[in-house]
PDB file of C-alpha atoms in Angstrom:
ATOM      1  CA  MET G   1     278.474  39.178 112.934  1.00  0.00           C
ATOM      2  CA  ALA G   2     279.625  42.782 112.619  1.00  0.00           C
ATOM      3  CA  GLN G   3     280.223  44.654 115.836  1.00  0.00           C
ATOM      4  CA  LYS G   4     278.442  47.953 116.275  1.00  0.00           C
ATOM      5  CA  PRO G   5     279.265  50.549 118.913  1.00  0.00           C
ATOM      6  CA  VAL G   6     276.561  51.159 121.493  1.00  0.00           C
ATOM      7  CA  VAL G   7     276.932  54.485 123.245  1.00  0.00           C
ATOM      8  CA  SER G   8     273.828  54.114 125.416  1.00  0.00           C
ATOM      9  CA  ILE G   9     270.842  51.817 125.623  1.00  0.00           C
ATOM     10  CA  ASP G  10     268.871  54.351 123.605  1.00  0.00           C
ATOM     11  CA  ASP G  11     271.263  53.789 120.673  1.00  0.00           C
ATOM     12  CA  ILE G  12     270.465  50.091 120.262  1.00  0.00           C
ATOM     13  CA  THR G  13     269.584  49.130 116.718  1.00  0.00           C
ATOM     14  CA  ARG G  14     267.985  45.835 115.788  1.00  0.00           C
ATOM     15  CA  VAL G  15     270.301  43.050 114.749  1.00  0.00           C
ATOM     16  CA  ASP G  16     268.653  40.020 113.180  1.00  0.00           C
ATOM     17  CA  PHE G  17     269.244  36.757 114.990  1.00  0.00           C
ATOM     18  CA  GLN G  18     267.687  33.354 114.607  1.00  0.00           C
ATOM     19  CA  PHE G  19     264.549  32.712 116.680  1.00  0.00           C
ATOM     20  CA  ARG G  20     263.994  36.451 117.167  1.00  0.00           C
ATOM     21  CA  ARG G  21     260.583  37.548 118.427  1.00  0.00           C
ATOM     22  CA  PRO G  22     258.994  40.843 117.413  1.00  0.00           C
ATOM     23  CA  GLY G  23     259.861  43.397 120.061  1.00  0.00           C
ATOM     24  CA  CYS G  24     263.146  41.777 121.035  1.00  0.00           C
ATOM     25  CA  ASP G  25     266.242  43.548 119.720  1.00  0.00           C
ATOM     26  CA  LYS G  26     269.889  42.583 120.145  1.00  0.00           C
ATOM     27  CA  ALA G  27     273.011  44.742 119.818  1.00  0.00           C
ATOM     28  CA  VAL G  28     276.283  42.788 119.781  1.00  0.00           C
ATOM     29  CA  ILE G  29     279.031  44.689 121.568  1.00  0.00           C
ATOM     30  CA  HIS G  30     281.871  42.175 121.202  1.00  0.00           C
ATOM     31  CA  GLU G  31     282.269  38.747 119.652  1.00  0.00           C
ATOM     32  CA  ASP G  32     285.146  36.301 119.324  1.00  0.00           C
ATOM     33  CA  GLY G  33     285.634  32.570 119.933  1.00  0.00           C
ATOM     34  CA  ALA G  34     285.823  33.014 123.692  1.00  0.00           C
ATOM     35  CA  VAL G  35     282.847  35.258 124.323  1.00  0.00           C
ATOM     36  CA  GLN G  36     279.975  37.224 122.848  1.00  0.00           C
ATOM     37  CA  SER G  37     278.576  40.185 124.773  1.00  0.00           C
ATOM     38  CA  ALA G  38     275.388  41.956 123.794  1.00  0.00           C
ATOM     39  CA  VAL G  39     272.581  44.175 125.027  1.00  0.00           C
ATOM     40  CA  PHE G  40     268.952  43.184 124.509  1.00  0.00           C
ATOM     41  CA  ARG G  41     265.941  45.487 124.467  1.00  0.00           C
ATOM     42  CA  VAL G  42     262.692  43.623 125.172  1.00  0.00           C
ATOM     43  CA  ALA G  43     259.273  45.167 124.542  1.00  0.00           C
ATOM     44  CA  PRO G  44     256.394  44.516 126.951  1.00  0.00           C
ATOM     45  CA  GLY G  45     255.035  40.995 126.473  1.00  0.00           C
ATOM     46  CA  SER G  46     257.984  39.899 124.331  1.00  0.00           C
ATOM     47  CA  GLY G  47     261.088  37.879 125.050  1.00  0.00           C
ATOM     48  CA  VAL G  48     263.583  35.259 123.972  1.00  0.00           C
ATOM     49  CA  PRO G  49     261.843  31.907 123.359  1.00  0.00           C
ATOM     50  CA  ARG G  50     262.457  28.689 125.287  1.00  0.00           C
ATOM     51  CA  HIS G  51     265.811  27.134 124.489  1.00  0.00           C
ATOM     52  CA  LEU G  52     268.985  25.640 125.877  1.00  0.00           C
ATOM     53  CA  HIS G  53     272.676  25.670 125.006  1.00  0.00           C
ATOM     54  CA  SER G  54     274.754  22.485 124.912  1.00  0.00           C
ATOM     55  CA  LYS G  55     278.103  23.976 125.989  1.00  0.00           C
ATOM     56  CA  VAL G  56     277.505  27.677 126.595  1.00  0.00           C
ATOM     57  CA  TYR G  57     276.785  29.646 129.773  1.00  0.00           C
ATOM     58  CA  ASP G  58     274.417  32.611 129.556  1.00  0.00           C
ATOM     59  CA  ILE G  59     275.305  35.303 132.088  1.00  0.00           C
ATOM     60  CA  PHE G  60     272.519  37.896 132.449  1.00  0.00           C
ATOM     61  CA  VAL G  61     272.806  41.351 134.049  1.00  0.00           C
ATOM     62  CA  GLY G  62     269.702  43.520 134.436  1.00  0.00           C
ATOM     63  CA  ILE G  63     269.992  47.087 133.144  1.00  0.00           C
ATOM     64  CA  LYS G  64     266.486  48.573 133.076  1.00  0.00           C
ATOM     65  CA  GLY G  65     263.003  47.260 133.824  1.00  0.00           C
ATOM     66  CA  VAL G  66     262.120  43.824 135.178  1.00  0.00           C
ATOM     67  CA  LEU G  67     262.441  40.589 133.236  1.00  0.00           C
ATOM     68  CA  GLN G  68     261.528  37.030 134.133  1.00  0.00           C
ATOM     69  CA  ILE G  69     264.059  34.334 133.369  1.00  0.00           C
ATOM     70  CA  ARG G  70     262.009  31.155 133.430  1.00  0.00           C
ATOM     71  CA  TYR G  71     264.056  27.982 133.702  1.00  0.00           C
ATOM     72  CA  GLU G  72     263.792  24.215 134.012  1.00  0.00           C
ATOM     73  CA  GLY G  73     266.783  22.052 134.784  1.00  0.00           C
ATOM     74  CA  GLN G  74     268.062  18.917 136.397  1.00  0.00           C
ATOM     75  CA  HIS G  75     268.335  20.650 139.785  1.00  0.00           C
ATOM     76  CA  GLY G  76     265.051  22.550 139.758  1.00  0.00           C
ATOM     77  CA  ASN G  77     262.581  24.804 137.989  1.00  0.00           C
ATOM     78  CA  GLY G  78     261.654  28.385 138.645  1.00  0.00           C
ATOM     79  CA  ILE G  79     261.476  32.020 137.725  1.00  0.00           C
ATOM     80  CA  PHE G  80     264.268  34.495 138.423  1.00  0.00           C
ATOM     81  CA  GLU G  81     263.347  38.193 138.403  1.00  0.00           C
ATOM     82  CA  LEU G  82     266.131  40.072 136.656  1.00  0.00           C
ATOM     83  CA  ARG G  83     266.141  43.660 137.923  1.00  0.00           C
ATOM     84  CA  PRO G  84     268.623  46.481 137.328  1.00  0.00           C
ATOM     85  CA  GLY G  85     271.924  45.468 138.910  1.00  0.00           C
ATOM     86  CA  SER G  86     270.953  41.833 139.502  1.00  0.00           C
ATOM     87  CA  PHE G  87     272.502  38.942 137.616  1.00  0.00           C
ATOM     88  CA  CYS G  88     272.189  35.211 137.084  1.00  0.00           C
ATOM     89  CA  ALA G  89     274.143  32.529 135.275  1.00  0.00           C
ATOM     90  CA  MET G  90     272.355  29.880 133.241  1.00  0.00           C
ATOM     91  CA  PRO G  91     274.559  26.768 132.895  1.00  0.00           C
ATOM     92  CA  PRO G  92     274.681  24.636 129.744  1.00  0.00           C
ATOM     93  CA  GLY G  93     271.769  22.222 129.412  1.00  0.00           C
ATOM     94  CA  VAL G  94     269.262  24.282 131.435  1.00  0.00           C
ATOM     95  CA  LYS G  95     266.085  25.130 129.506  1.00  0.00           C
ATOM     96  CA  HIS G  96     265.265  28.811 129.793  1.00  0.00           C
ATOM     97  CA  GLU G  97     263.429  31.769 128.294  1.00  0.00           C
ATOM     98  CA  VAL G  98     263.399  35.506 128.925  1.00  0.00           C
ATOM     99  CA  TYR G  99     260.081  37.340 129.232  1.00  0.00           C
ATOM    100  CA  ASN G 100     259.099  40.960 129.867  1.00  0.00           C
ATOM    101  CA  PRO G 101     255.866  40.783 131.924  1.00  0.00           C
ATOM    102  CA  SER G 102     255.317  44.555 131.866  1.00  0.00           C
ATOM    103  CA  THR G 103     252.344  46.015 130.036  1.00  0.00           C
ATOM    104  CA  GLY G 104     254.070  49.330 129.329  1.00  0.00           C
ATOM    105  CA  GLU G 105     257.819  49.374 130.000  1.00  0.00           C
ATOM    106  CA  GLU G 106     260.666  48.118 127.833  1.00  0.00           C
ATOM    107  CA  ALA G 107     263.343  46.151 129.658  1.00  0.00           C
ATOM    108  CA  TYR G 108     267.066  45.887 128.919  1.00  0.00           C
ATOM    109  CA  PHE G 109     269.669  43.316 129.863  1.00  0.00           C
ATOM    110  CA  PHE G 110     273.333  42.688 129.179  1.00  0.00           C
ATOM    111  CA  ILE G 111     274.310  39.116 128.307  1.00  0.00           C
ATOM    112  CA  VAL G 112     277.553  37.214 127.957  1.00  0.00           C
ATOM    113  CA  HIS G 113     277.636  33.903 126.060  1.00  0.00           C
ATOM    114  CA  ALA G 114     280.750  31.969 127.075  1.00  0.00           C
ATOM    115  CA  PRO G 115     282.400  30.219 125.465  1.00  0.00           C
ATOM    116  CA  HIS G 116     281.042  31.575 122.191  1.00  0.00           C
ATOM    117  CA  GLU G 117     282.848  29.041 120.017  1.00  0.00           C
ATOM    118  CA  GLY G 118     280.389  26.194 119.501  1.00  0.00           C
ATOM    119  CA  TYR G 119     277.402  28.389 120.426  1.00  0.00           C
ATOM    120  CA  ASP G 120     274.063  26.730 119.765  1.00  0.00           C
ATOM    121  CA  PHE G 121     270.438  27.722 120.363  1.00  0.00           C
ATOM    122  CA  VAL G 122     268.284  24.621 120.750  1.00  0.00           C
ATOM    123  CA  PRO G 123     264.513  25.332 120.872  1.00  0.00           C
ATOM    124  CA  VAL G 124     262.780  23.283 123.602  1.00  0.00           C
ATOM    125  CA  ASP G 125     259.485  22.884 125.451  1.00  0.00           C
ATOM    126  CA  PHE G 126     259.091  23.082 129.218  1.00  0.00           C
ATOM    127  CA  ARG G 127     257.324  20.274 131.051  1.00  0.00           C
ATOM    128  CA  HIS G 128     256.365  22.516 133.952  1.00  0.00           C
ATOM    129  CA  LEU G 129     256.100  26.208 134.639  1.00  0.00           C
ATOM    130  CA  LEU G 130     254.024  28.963 133.180  1.00  0.00           C
ATOM    131  CA  PRO G 131     251.862  29.346 130.109  1.00  0.00           C
ATOM    132  CA  ALA G 132     253.975  29.524 126.981  1.00  0.00           C
ATOM    133  CA  LEU G 133     254.857  32.797 125.380  1.00  0.00           C
ATOM    134  CA  GLU G 134     253.134  32.889 122.039  1.00  0.00           C
ATOM    135  CA  ASP G 135     255.660  31.730 119.463  1.00  0.00           C
ATOM    136  CA  SER G 136     255.917  34.139 116.594  1.00  0.00           C
ATOM    137  CA  ASN G 137     258.814  32.647 114.642  1.00  0.00           C
TER     138      ASN G 137
END
């Protein structure tokens, strides 16, 4: 994937990625075998669909707005509110999705996928939790 400079969050341009939802844009800042870093812009009511990674950690940092990171794993289920300046790490094997519950405000987050070599995105269903985001893929 080509790397594009991002000067500010207002300069994010849409980069196609598999399992993309309308209203969810990704700008890759850096990518190599060790790590991929990117910024996501998520429209109200949109998000990244339910999935897991076999070997990859997702490290989320909130930039603007409030996002819900809904997760289900071996050690528990829940919802983490990602706010500006907050962060969470999603270990391999934990089912998760990102959702913007706002009715009027875009939200932004920075993400690191590590290691990036062997990255996979495995769509999954949750057994528990909240109503599903409407799949639009």
